[in-house]
Amino acid sequence: MRLVVNGKPHSFHGSPAKRLSDVLRDDCGLTGTKVGCNAGDCGACTVMLDGKQVCACLTPVAQAAGKSIATVEGLKAHGAQSRLQRAFLKHGAAQCGICTPGMLMAATDLLAEVSKPSEQQVTDAIGGVLCRCTGYRKIVEAVLDASRTPELPEMPALGQAMGARALKVDGVAKVEGTEKYGADYIPQDALWLRTIRSPHARATFTLGDFSGVIRKYGLERVFTAGDVPRNGFAIFETKDQPVLADGLVRYKGEAVVALVGSREAVEAVRPEDLPIAYVPEEPVAGVIMAAAKGAKLVQVDKPENVLIRGNVTKGDVAKGFAEAAATAEGLFQTSFVEHAYIEPEAGWAIRIGDRIEIHASTQAPYMDRDEVAGVMQLPPDRVRIVPTACGGGFGGKLDVSVQPLIALAAWNLGKPVACVYTRPESMASSTKRHPARITAKFGATKDGKLVAVETHADFDTGAYASWGPTVANRVPVHASGPYHVPHVKNRSCALFTNAPPSGAFRGFGVPQAAIAHETLMDDLAAKLGLDRLEMRYINAIRAGDLTATGQKLEHSAGLAECIAALRPQWQAMAAEVEAFNGRRKHLRRGIGIGCMWYGLGNTSISNPSTMRVALRADGRVFFYNGAVDIGQGSNTIFVQIVADALGVTMDRIDYVMGDTDRTLDAGKTSASRQTFVSGKATQLAAQDLRSQVLRLANAGENAVLKLDGPVLTVEDGGTVRRIDLATLPRLNDDADVLLGEGRFDPPTTMLDADGQGVPYATYGFAAQMALVEVDVELGTVKVKKIIAAHDVGKAVNPTQVEGQIHGGIAQGLGLALMEEYLPGRTENLHDYLVPTAGDVPEIDVIMIEDAEPLGPFGAKGVGEPGLVPTAPAILGAIRHATGVRVTSVPVLPHRLHAALKELPAAAE
């Protein structure tokens, strides 16, 4: 059949039922159209069909025959970006970029009908496309701006990159649909791998003879546990998770065997044809069951189902509570939460001689390299990881997924092997946010000063360790909140269950702990007759104070300034809420406040990053960046740092990201560490290169560098020195002639038996307030506004800082109100709800710049802080509106409705 795509004719030969999305990607080579779910839930595949947006994954190609199809690649007119694409660049509306093509096409549909739309029209138009990164606000701003002719900001002038709203260095590829993700450039001759996963949460199983299946479907091979050289991987030293299960499955979705063949062959295999015989057993479900006396063991060598315990003790809590004029306590519970990144796990591997090369979506290329090397029993230098663009991660792409499977298959078969997870497979098998069960007690004096805190948190770590140790160790440090407390006793325990492994998810347990400590701060304020905001201001930890681990905060502790920045709007909004509630019966409004702190980087262990910056013979600056940008914008801010530290403009700088053959280890992209840690290493590398240039030119520190092709001019006062870089000796095959290197490892110490020490070199701080509207008849909650004040040290790129905070707030809203992963039941983006454009309210961001001397030009991380205080602020606002003290999330309408019915009549 004949198709017309972006004004050009295409011929397609194949099944008329083939998805249009697959035809565009596989047959037309237009991979700008993304596939996130194949169910019409995420909208990433949105294209225009005869001028109207459709989900290409739900459209049979036969329905497009003879019609005009427009994809993101067709938005450019005569080589220039459309106004809409320019607006997306200007406003930072593309973060990871995986949803960007779908968003652009949905907005194009709107703008073709309405030249100057309202905000509500924009929200409605993009409502069918999910974004997990941006929080939608930047996207809405961009679409509104596109009705004009957006003016892009100019390239920052020399020495002015830091603090500039510079455009993303990878933004053009994202808005033009040319960015390549894990599923986008699989070799045409690649075999495909499909993992067969357990339908049971706990079972033993036996495998029969697969030769009949191989013949019937024309498979190349079936891999089982016996084919894996070392059948175990994990983040930490105990490699407890098998690549392929060996006679025992511990959660529904665990990998059992891997089928390899043509894509058509592996997709055709029916599970009932496979010789796998399961004997199901009763699973261990939840931490109460896991901790019960005589409970079944999930892993036989882990007594009492305990993975690890955490502890922070300071002072004497009994003495502290004896001094308290008021105490508050409670039990708080949170659920599994799914990352729901729009790009499912994907990648491909190829054997090249005695090396294996893996191209995959990841947050941690060097960790991937080491895990694959361990599984394959190869030296690490024989494994190469080439990160693709990452379509969202949030911690979920720290653990390996496809990497060891495709490595195993490609190594043994000598052909490239690809694997792309389906959405249900991704959601069944990937890690989740740890469910928590937290008991906590806070005590304060009559003037509101906290004197004692005692908490215990049990975390469901699922079937395998993953990041459970990190959560169990981080939470006791943070559980008393961002407050100065003389007496602290915080405990934690990570417990194994027969659930999907719980891993890293934007906060490592701190969001769960924040729900507890902020609820109790509201309790104490009520008991002592204090304003909730002022209660927090009184107790805000400040420079010079000691933390729960006995660490003295020397500098950059801007929480008090964040709270103070909210005070005028807090007071004004309180009056507005009171007036609103006096006029309404069924709708009630309330305001809430949440505060947070977050230690940047690993807890009490070495956390280094090494970066390199080079001058090349052609006069270009080249940045060897080992840190993966998963949408948070590190590629851009690192280039800004290089520019000002070296003394050149951003347009002179090229870079490579994450390739383990071309970069040095910059650590994982998690724990809000890259700006602070890798950013500092970047600054040091650029400064090292600058020092080499100045020595070569015999120039002083204030010299000005200028690059004109291969000629480097160094002006120092009245002296001008010109260096022809092309004449200098080349250091390597990349034509580098000068190479600077920087390494930074934040100064921390190990915690002692009482959890005392310096777990983090610095902390992020924030205070957020929420305005909500509750329909007391239906139990529904609408968040109307969030005001977020964040101590960011120094905003390297304010547009990107705002975008990170917006995205964190959207995920915090989901945690509070709608997101609840139920293993075996919510394994798609229809049953598992994430916020849409219509759910995210107006957001005001206030940036507090309390410079961190250790950070690059004073900067700190903001990736996780944006999420942590949002849910507590929303819960406090619900309580203010209704009187319901929420202790379990998400606050689904039926749960809030039931709680409202239980309130005394006076409270109603």
PDB file of N, CA and C in Angstrom, residues 19 35-42 57 194-199 251-255 338-345 420-432 500 821-832:
ATOM      1  N   ARG A  19       0.868  -2.269  13.175  1.00  0.00           N
ATOM      2  CA  ARG A  19       0.689  -0.958  13.806  1.00  0.00           C
ATOM      3  C   ARG A  19       1.382   0.127  12.974  1.00  0.00           C
ATOM      4  N   VAL A  35       7.479   4.532  21.086  1.00  0.00           N
ATOM      5  CA  VAL A  35       6.520   3.540  21.562  1.00  0.00           C
ATOM      6  C   VAL A  35       6.765   3.326  23.047  1.00  0.00           C
ATOM      7  N   GLY A  36       5.806   3.746  23.853  1.00  0.00           N
ATOM      8  CA  GLY A  36       5.960   3.622  25.292  1.00  0.00           C
ATOM      9  C   GLY A  36       5.069   2.573  25.922  1.00  0.00           C
ATOM     10  N   CYS A  37       3.995   2.175  25.222  1.00  0.00           N
ATOM     11  CA  CYS A  37       3.058   1.250  25.863  1.00  0.00           C
ATOM     12  C   CYS A  37       2.373   0.306  24.894  1.00  0.00           C
ATOM     13  N   ASN A  38       2.248   0.679  23.613  1.00  0.00           N
ATOM     14  CA  ASN A  38       1.492  -0.105  22.620  1.00  0.00           C
ATOM     15  C   ASN A  38       0.059  -0.350  23.061  1.00  0.00           C
ATOM     16  N   ALA A  39      -0.489   0.568  23.836  1.00  0.00           N
ATOM     17  CA  ALA A  39      -1.869   0.412  24.308  1.00  0.00           C
ATOM     18  C   ALA A  39      -2.648   1.715  24.271  1.00  0.00           C
ATOM     19  N   GLY A  40      -2.050   2.767  23.733  1.00  0.00           N
ATOM     20  CA  GLY A  40      -2.748   4.047  23.662  1.00  0.00           C
ATOM     21  C   GLY A  40      -2.827   4.789  24.971  1.00  0.00           C
ATOM     22  N   ASP A  41      -2.036   4.367  25.967  1.00  0.00           N
ATOM     23  CA  ASP A  41      -2.116   4.996  27.287  1.00  0.00           C
ATOM     24  C   ASP A  41      -1.155   6.170  27.456  1.00  0.00           C
ATOM     25  N   CYS A  42       0.029   6.104  26.812  1.00  0.00           N
ATOM     26  CA  CYS A  42       1.049   7.125  27.100  1.00  0.00           C
ATOM     27  C   CYS A  42       1.091   8.232  26.061  1.00  0.00           C
ATOM     28  N   CYS A  57       0.236   3.682  17.702  1.00  0.00           N
ATOM     29  CA  CYS A  57       0.313   2.290  18.167  1.00  0.00           C
ATOM     30  C   CYS A  57      -1.042   1.602  18.103  1.00  0.00           C
ATOM     31  N   ARG A 194      13.572 -12.422  23.906  1.00  0.00           N
ATOM     32  CA  ARG A 194      12.333 -12.268  24.687  1.00  0.00           C
ATOM     33  C   ARG A 194      12.472 -13.084  25.960  1.00  0.00           C
ATOM     34  N   THR A 195      12.229 -12.451  27.082  1.00  0.00           N
ATOM     35  CA  THR A 195      12.336 -13.130  28.366  1.00  0.00           C
ATOM     36  C   THR A 195      10.981 -13.709  28.766  1.00  0.00           C
ATOM     37  N   ILE A 196      10.983 -14.957  29.156  1.00  0.00           N
ATOM     38  CA  ILE A 196       9.786 -15.587  29.702  1.00  0.00           C
ATOM     39  C   ILE A 196       9.841 -15.444  31.215  1.00  0.00           C
ATOM     40  N   ARG A 197       8.764 -14.918  31.785  1.00  0.00           N
ATOM     41  CA  ARG A 197       8.772 -14.552  33.202  1.00  0.00           C
ATOM     42  C   ARG A 197       7.736 -15.342  33.997  1.00  0.00           C
ATOM     43  N   SER A 198       8.020 -15.468  35.275  1.00  0.00           N
ATOM     44  CA  SER A 198       7.167 -16.270  36.145  1.00  0.00           C
ATOM     45  C   SER A 198       5.790 -15.646  36.315  1.00  0.00           C
ATOM     46  N   PRO A 199       4.734 -16.471  36.202  1.00  0.00           N
ATOM     47  CA  PRO A 199       3.388 -15.979  36.506  1.00  0.00           C
ATOM     48  C   PRO A 199       3.059 -16.065  37.996  1.00  0.00           C
ATOM     49  N   TYR A 251       9.434 -13.779  42.764  1.00  0.00           N
ATOM     50  CA  TYR A 251       8.411 -12.747  42.553  1.00  0.00           C
ATOM     51  C   TYR A 251       7.789 -12.932  41.181  1.00  0.00           C
ATOM     52  N   LYS A 252       6.550 -12.463  41.050  1.00  0.00           N
ATOM     53  CA  LYS A 252       5.863 -12.534  39.769  1.00  0.00           C
ATOM     54  C   LYS A 252       6.546 -11.579  38.797  1.00  0.00           C
ATOM     55  N   GLY A 253       7.001 -12.137  37.690  1.00  0.00           N
ATOM     56  CA  GLY A 253       7.739 -11.331  36.724  1.00  0.00           C
ATOM     57  C   GLY A 253       9.211 -11.651  36.681  1.00  0.00           C
ATOM     58  N   GLU A 254       9.673 -12.556  37.536  1.00  0.00           N
ATOM     59  CA  GLU A 254      11.090 -12.913  37.516  1.00  0.00           C
ATOM     60  C   GLU A 254      11.433 -13.667  36.233  1.00  0.00           C
ATOM     61  N   ALA A 255      12.611 -13.377  35.685  1.00  0.00           N
ATOM     62  CA  ALA A 255      13.055 -13.995  34.438  1.00  0.00           C
ATOM     63  C   ALA A 255      13.370 -15.469  34.650  1.00  0.00           C
ATOM     64  N   GLU A 338       5.568   2.917  41.149  1.00  0.00           N
ATOM     65  CA  GLU A 338       6.228   2.557  39.891  1.00  0.00           C
ATOM     66  C   GLU A 338       6.905   3.783  39.271  1.00  0.00           C
ATOM     67  N   HIS A 339       8.103   3.587  38.724  1.00  0.00           N
ATOM     68  CA  HIS A 339       8.806   4.702  38.087  1.00  0.00           C
ATOM     69  C   HIS A 339       8.040   5.233  36.875  1.00  0.00           C
ATOM     70  N   ALA A 340       7.481   4.331  36.099  1.00  0.00           N
ATOM     71  CA  ALA A 340       6.663   4.696  34.933  1.00  0.00           C
ATOM     72  C   ALA A 340       7.391   5.618  33.963  1.00  0.00           C
ATOM     73  N   TYR A 341       8.698   5.423  33.816  1.00  0.00           N
ATOM     74  CA  TYR A 341       9.390   6.157  32.757  1.00  0.00           C
ATOM     75  C   TYR A 341       8.747   5.766  31.439  1.00  0.00           C
ATOM     76  N   ILE A 342       8.650   6.717  30.531  1.00  0.00           N
ATOM     77  CA  ILE A 342       7.904   6.471  29.303  1.00  0.00           C
ATOM     78  C   ILE A 342       8.682   5.552  28.350  1.00  0.00           C
ATOM     79  N   GLU A 343       9.993   5.526  28.449  1.00  0.00           N
ATOM     80  CA  GLU A 343      10.783   4.599  27.644  1.00  0.00           C
ATOM     81  C   GLU A 343      10.987   3.296  28.402  1.00  0.00           C
ATOM     82  N   PRO A 344      10.409   2.186  27.916  1.00  0.00           N
ATOM     83  CA  PRO A 344      10.713   0.902  28.555  1.00  0.00           C
ATOM     84  C   PRO A 344      12.187   0.540  28.364  1.00  0.00           C
ATOM     85  N   GLU A 345      12.656  -0.398  29.158  1.00  0.00           N
ATOM     86  CA  GLU A 345      14.041  -0.832  29.078  1.00  0.00           C
ATOM     87  C   GLU A 345      14.334  -1.374  27.678  1.00  0.00           C
ATOM     88  N   VAL A 420      13.781  -5.310  23.780  1.00  0.00           N
ATOM     89  CA  VAL A 420      12.960  -4.160  24.160  1.00  0.00           C
ATOM     90  C   VAL A 420      11.811  -4.689  25.004  1.00  0.00           C
ATOM     91  N   TYR A 421      11.734  -4.243  26.244  1.00  0.00           N
ATOM     92  CA  TYR A 421      10.658  -4.709  27.119  1.00  0.00           C
ATOM     93  C   TYR A 421       9.311  -4.164  26.661  1.00  0.00           C
ATOM     94  N   THR A 422       8.281  -4.966  26.819  1.00  0.00           N
ATOM     95  CA  THR A 422       6.923  -4.447  26.692  1.00  0.00           C
ATOM     96  C   THR A 422       6.603  -3.636  27.951  1.00  0.00           C
ATOM     97  N   ARG A 423       5.561  -2.836  27.873  1.00  0.00           N
ATOM     98  CA  ARG A 423       5.184  -2.069  29.074  1.00  0.00           C
ATOM     99  C   ARG A 423       4.795  -2.980  30.236  1.00  0.00           C
ATOM    100  N   PRO A 424       3.947  -4.001  30.050  1.00  0.00           N
ATOM    101  CA  PRO A 424       3.648  -4.878  31.186  1.00  0.00           C
ATOM    102  C   PRO A 424       4.893  -5.575  31.728  1.00  0.00           C
ATOM    103  N   GLU A 425       5.814  -5.968  30.839  1.00  0.00           N
ATOM    104  CA  GLU A 425       7.043  -6.616  31.296  1.00  0.00           C
ATOM    105  C   GLU A 425       7.882  -5.655  32.119  1.00  0.00           C
ATOM    106  N   SER A 426       7.990  -4.433  31.655  1.00  0.00           N
ATOM    107  CA  SER A 426       8.742  -3.432  32.401  1.00  0.00           C
ATOM    108  C   SER A 426       8.162  -3.231  33.789  1.00  0.00           C
ATOM    109  N   MET A 427       6.857  -3.102  33.861  1.00  0.00           N
ATOM    110  CA  MET A 427       6.232  -2.805  35.147  1.00  0.00           C
ATOM    111  C   MET A 427       6.207  -4.021  36.068  1.00  0.00           C
ATOM    112  N   ALA A 428       6.189  -5.218  35.500  1.00  0.00           N
ATOM    113  CA  ALA A 428       6.202  -6.415  36.335  1.00  0.00           C
ATOM    114  C   ALA A 428       7.580  -6.694  36.912  1.00  0.00           C
ATOM    115  N   SER A 429       8.628  -6.382  36.141  1.00  0.00           N
ATOM    116  CA  SER A 429       9.966  -6.842  36.522  1.00  0.00           C
ATOM    117  C   SER A 429      10.872  -5.772  37.101  1.00  0.00           C
ATOM    118  N   SER A 430      10.575  -4.509  36.883  1.00  0.00           N
ATOM    119  CA  SER A 430      11.490  -3.449  37.319  1.00  0.00           C
ATOM    120  C   SER A 430      11.322  -3.148  38.798  1.00  0.00           C
ATOM    121  N   THR A 431      12.296  -2.422  39.352  1.00  0.00           N
ATOM    122  CA  THR A 431      12.255  -2.083  40.772  1.00  0.00           C
ATOM    123  C   THR A 431      11.197  -1.017  41.044  1.00  0.00           C
ATOM    124  N   LYS A 432      10.820  -0.906  42.309  1.00  0.00           N
ATOM    125  CA  LYS A 432       9.771   0.026  42.743  1.00  0.00           C
ATOM    126  C   LYS A 432      10.262   0.870  43.922  1.00  0.00           C
ATOM    127  N   PRO A 500       8.237  -7.684  43.643  1.00  0.00           N
ATOM    128  CA  PRO A 500       9.329  -7.182  42.801  1.00  0.00           C
ATOM    129  C   PRO A 500      10.354  -6.447  43.662  1.00  0.00           C
ATOM    130  N   TYR A 821       1.207   0.925  43.097  1.00  0.00           N
ATOM    131  CA  TYR A 821       1.492  -0.256  42.295  1.00  0.00           C
ATOM    132  C   TYR A 821       1.081  -1.503  43.069  1.00  0.00           C
ATOM    133  N   LEU A 822       0.236  -2.308  42.425  1.00  0.00           N
ATOM    134  CA  LEU A 822      -0.220  -3.570  43.004  1.00  0.00           C
ATOM    135  C   LEU A 822       0.333  -4.702  42.150  1.00  0.00           C
ATOM    136  N   PRO A 823       1.321  -5.461  42.659  1.00  0.00           N
ATOM    137  CA  PRO A 823       1.931  -6.514  41.844  1.00  0.00           C
ATOM    138  C   PRO A 823       0.888  -7.437  41.224  1.00  0.00           C
ATOM    139  N   GLY A 824       1.015  -7.645  39.924  1.00  0.00           N
ATOM    140  CA  GLY A 824       0.102  -8.524  39.215  1.00  0.00           C
ATOM    141  C   GLY A 824      -1.195  -7.873  38.785  1.00  0.00           C
ATOM    142  N   ARG A 825      -1.428  -6.624  39.191  1.00  0.00           N
ATOM    143  CA  ARG A 825      -2.718  -5.996  38.885  1.00  0.00           C
ATOM    144  C   ARG A 825      -2.594  -4.656  38.160  1.00  0.00           C
ATOM    145  N   THR A 826      -1.529  -3.929  38.384  1.00  0.00           N
ATOM    146  CA  THR A 826      -1.409  -2.599  37.764  1.00  0.00           C
ATOM    147  C   THR A 826      -0.137  -2.542  36.919  1.00  0.00           C
ATOM    148  N   GLU A 827      -0.065  -3.425  35.942  1.00  0.00           N
ATOM    149  CA  GLU A 827       1.148  -3.542  35.142  1.00  0.00           C
ATOM    150  C   GLU A 827       0.978  -2.891  33.774  1.00  0.00           C
ATOM    151  N   ASN A 828       0.266  -1.776  33.752  1.00  0.00           N
ATOM    152  CA  ASN A 828       0.120  -0.988  32.527  1.00  0.00           C
ATOM    153  C   ASN A 828      -0.179   0.443  32.944  1.00  0.00           C
ATOM    154  N   LEU A 829      -0.137   1.360  31.974  1.00  0.00           N
ATOM    155  CA  LEU A 829      -0.346   2.780  32.283  1.00  0.00           C
ATOM    156  C   LEU A 829      -1.808   3.193  32.170  1.00  0.00           C
ATOM    157  N   HIS A 830      -2.674   2.193  32.134  1.00  0.00           N
ATOM    158  CA  HIS A 830      -4.114   2.455  32.209  1.00  0.00           C
ATOM    159  C   HIS A 830      -4.604   2.239  33.636  1.00  0.00           C
ATOM    160  N   ASP A 831      -4.209   1.126  34.225  1.00  0.00           N
ATOM    161  CA  ASP A 831      -4.613   0.823  35.601  1.00  0.00           C
ATOM    162  C   ASP A 831      -3.725   1.508  36.630  1.00  0.00           C
ATOM    163  N   TYR A 832      -2.469   1.743  36.258  1.00  0.00           N
ATOM    164  CA  TYR A 832      -1.581   2.480  37.152  1.00  0.00           C
ATOM    165  C   TYR A 832      -1.638   3.947  36.750  1.00  0.00           C
TER     166      TYR A 832
END
